[in-house]
Amino acid sequence: MPRTAFFISDRTGITAEMLGHSLITQFEDVNFRRVTLPYVDTPEKALKVAEQIRRQAAEDQCQPLVFSTIVGEELRKLIAVEEALTLDFFEIFIGPLEKALGRESSHTVGKSHGIVNFEEYKTRIDAVNFALAHDDGVMPRDLNDADIILVGVSRSAKTPTCLYLALQYGIKAANYPLTPEDFGNHTLPKLLLPYRNKLFGLTIDPVRLNQIREERKPGSRYAALDNCEYEVAEAEVLMRQVGVPHLSSTTRSIEELATSIMHTAGLTRRTY
């Protein structure tokens, strides 16, 4: 039977989900049922949540796990029922921080994912719009504004990685697809030559690429395994010849790719 894990917050629940998920993924042999309950910001809502937790405990015949980032002490007490194991991130971390810093926290709701700093938030939105506008080599005229340009064959995870870089880090990322037309001269496409220092490559195992492309265009030459092998091999040769650093997206998550790119390229996070 799966164990139930509740992620509870007085705002979006994103922080509770992230921290809680990081912890429970360490228990690979346990099947977790995840329940997110955001905007628990009144005593009435907290009481309903407490009752939901009790019902789940009775149904599961074991303790649910409760991961909470609720700020208000009254609300925290209401959801901390005996039938569940409650991990209150606010209580765990804020107390020691207040002691170390010699001052009380503001106890302000929504600091992590609200619009606390408008300029920083605008940076994130501008970066997302930039990634969308410069997907697959579109709008090449202002690539000079890009912080990084991802290159690689079609379906090698360039677009989602660009969007993650924008949303999580505020990085303006463009991407450019390498096609068979780019492989003959073993040099970068003319469009990319002025931005050599901004380039970062993504590659992928040809078998995995074949699977992805078959879902998009089944039975096509584009998806054929021998074509995937050719394109990947030629793209990797090109990136090595011109000195473009590159990573394989085959077994890396988007989060891992983005973090590795930030570190390797020496980029600085612009938003939190």
Coordinates of C-alpha atoms in Angstrom, one line a residue, residues 1-90:
M1 CA 0.0 0.0 0.0
P2 CA 1.3 3.5 -0.8
R3 CA 2.1 5.9 2.0
T4 CA 0.4 9.3 1.7
A5 CA 2.5 12.4 1.8
F6 CA 0.8 15.8 2.2
F7 CA 2.5 19.0 1.1
I8 CA 0.7 21.9 2.9
S9 CA 1.2 25.6 2.6
D10 CA -0.4 28.9 3.2
R11 CA 0.7 29.9 -0.3
T12 CA 1.5 28.0 -3.4
G13 CA 3.0 24.9 -1.8
I14 CA 6.0 24.9 -4.2
T15 CA 8.5 25.0 -1.4
A16 CA 6.8 22.3 0.7
E17 CA 6.7 20.1 -2.5
M18 CA 10.3 20.7 -3.3
L19 CA 11.7 20.0 0.1
G20 CA 9.3 17.1 0.9
H21 CA 10.0 15.5 -2.5
S22 CA 13.7 15.7 -2.0
L23 CA 13.4 13.8 1.3
I24 CA 11.0 11.1 0.2
T25 CA 12.9 10.3 -3.0
Q26 CA 15.6 8.8 -0.6
F27 CA 13.2 6.0 0.1
E28 CA 13.1 4.2 -3.3
D29 CA 11.3 1.1 -2.1
V30 CA 8.3 3.1 -0.8
N31 CA 5.4 4.0 -3.1
F32 CA 4.2 7.5 -2.1
R33 CA 0.8 9.0 -2.9
R34 CA 1.4 12.8 -3.0
V35 CA -1.3 15.3 -2.1
T36 CA -0.6 19.1 -2.3
L37 CA -2.9 21.4 -0.3
P38 CA -2.0 25.1 -1.1
Y39 CA -3.5 28.3 0.4
V40 CA -4.3 26.9 3.8
D41 CA -4.5 30.4 5.2
T42 CA -7.5 30.4 7.6
P43 CA -8.4 28.4 10.7
E44 CA -11.4 27.0 8.9
K45 CA -9.2 25.7 6.1
A46 CA -6.7 24.3 8.6
L47 CA -9.4 22.4 10.4
K48 CA -10.6 20.8 7.2
V49 CA -7.1 19.8 6.3
A50 CA -6.6 18.3 9.7
E51 CA -9.8 16.2 9.2
Q52 CA -8.6 15.1 5.8
I53 CA -5.3 13.9 7.3
R54 CA -7.1 12.0 10.0
R55 CA -9.4 10.3 7.4
Q56 CA -6.4 9.4 5.3
A57 CA -4.6 7.9 8.3
A58 CA -7.7 5.7 9.0
E59 CA -7.9 4.6 5.4
D60 CA -4.2 3.8 5.0
Q61 CA -3.9 2.2 8.5
C62 CA -0.6 4.1 8.9
Q63 CA 0.7 7.5 9.6
P64 CA 0.6 10.0 6.6
L65 CA 3.6 12.2 6.2
V66 CA 2.9 16.0 6.4
F67 CA 5.4 18.5 5.0
S68 CA 4.4 22.0 6.0
T69 CA 5.6 25.5 5.2
I70 CA 2.8 27.3 7.0
V71 CA 4.1 30.5 8.6
G72 CA 1.3 31.2 11.2
E73 CA 1.8 29.4 14.5
E74 CA -2.0 29.0 15.1
L75 CA -2.5 27.3 11.7
R76 CA 0.6 25.1 12.2
K77 CA -0.8 23.8 15.5
L78 CA -4.2 23.0 13.9
I79 CA -2.8 20.7 11.2
A80 CA -0.3 19.0 13.5
V81 CA -2.6 16.1 14.3
E82 CA -1.4 13.0 16.3
E83 CA -2.4 10.6 13.5
A84 CA 0.4 12.0 11.2
L85 CA 4.1 12.6 11.2
T86 CA 4.4 16.3 10.7
L87 CA 7.6 17.9 9.5
D88 CA 7.2 21.6 9.9
F89 CA 9.9 23.3 7.8
F90 CA 9.2 26.7 9.3

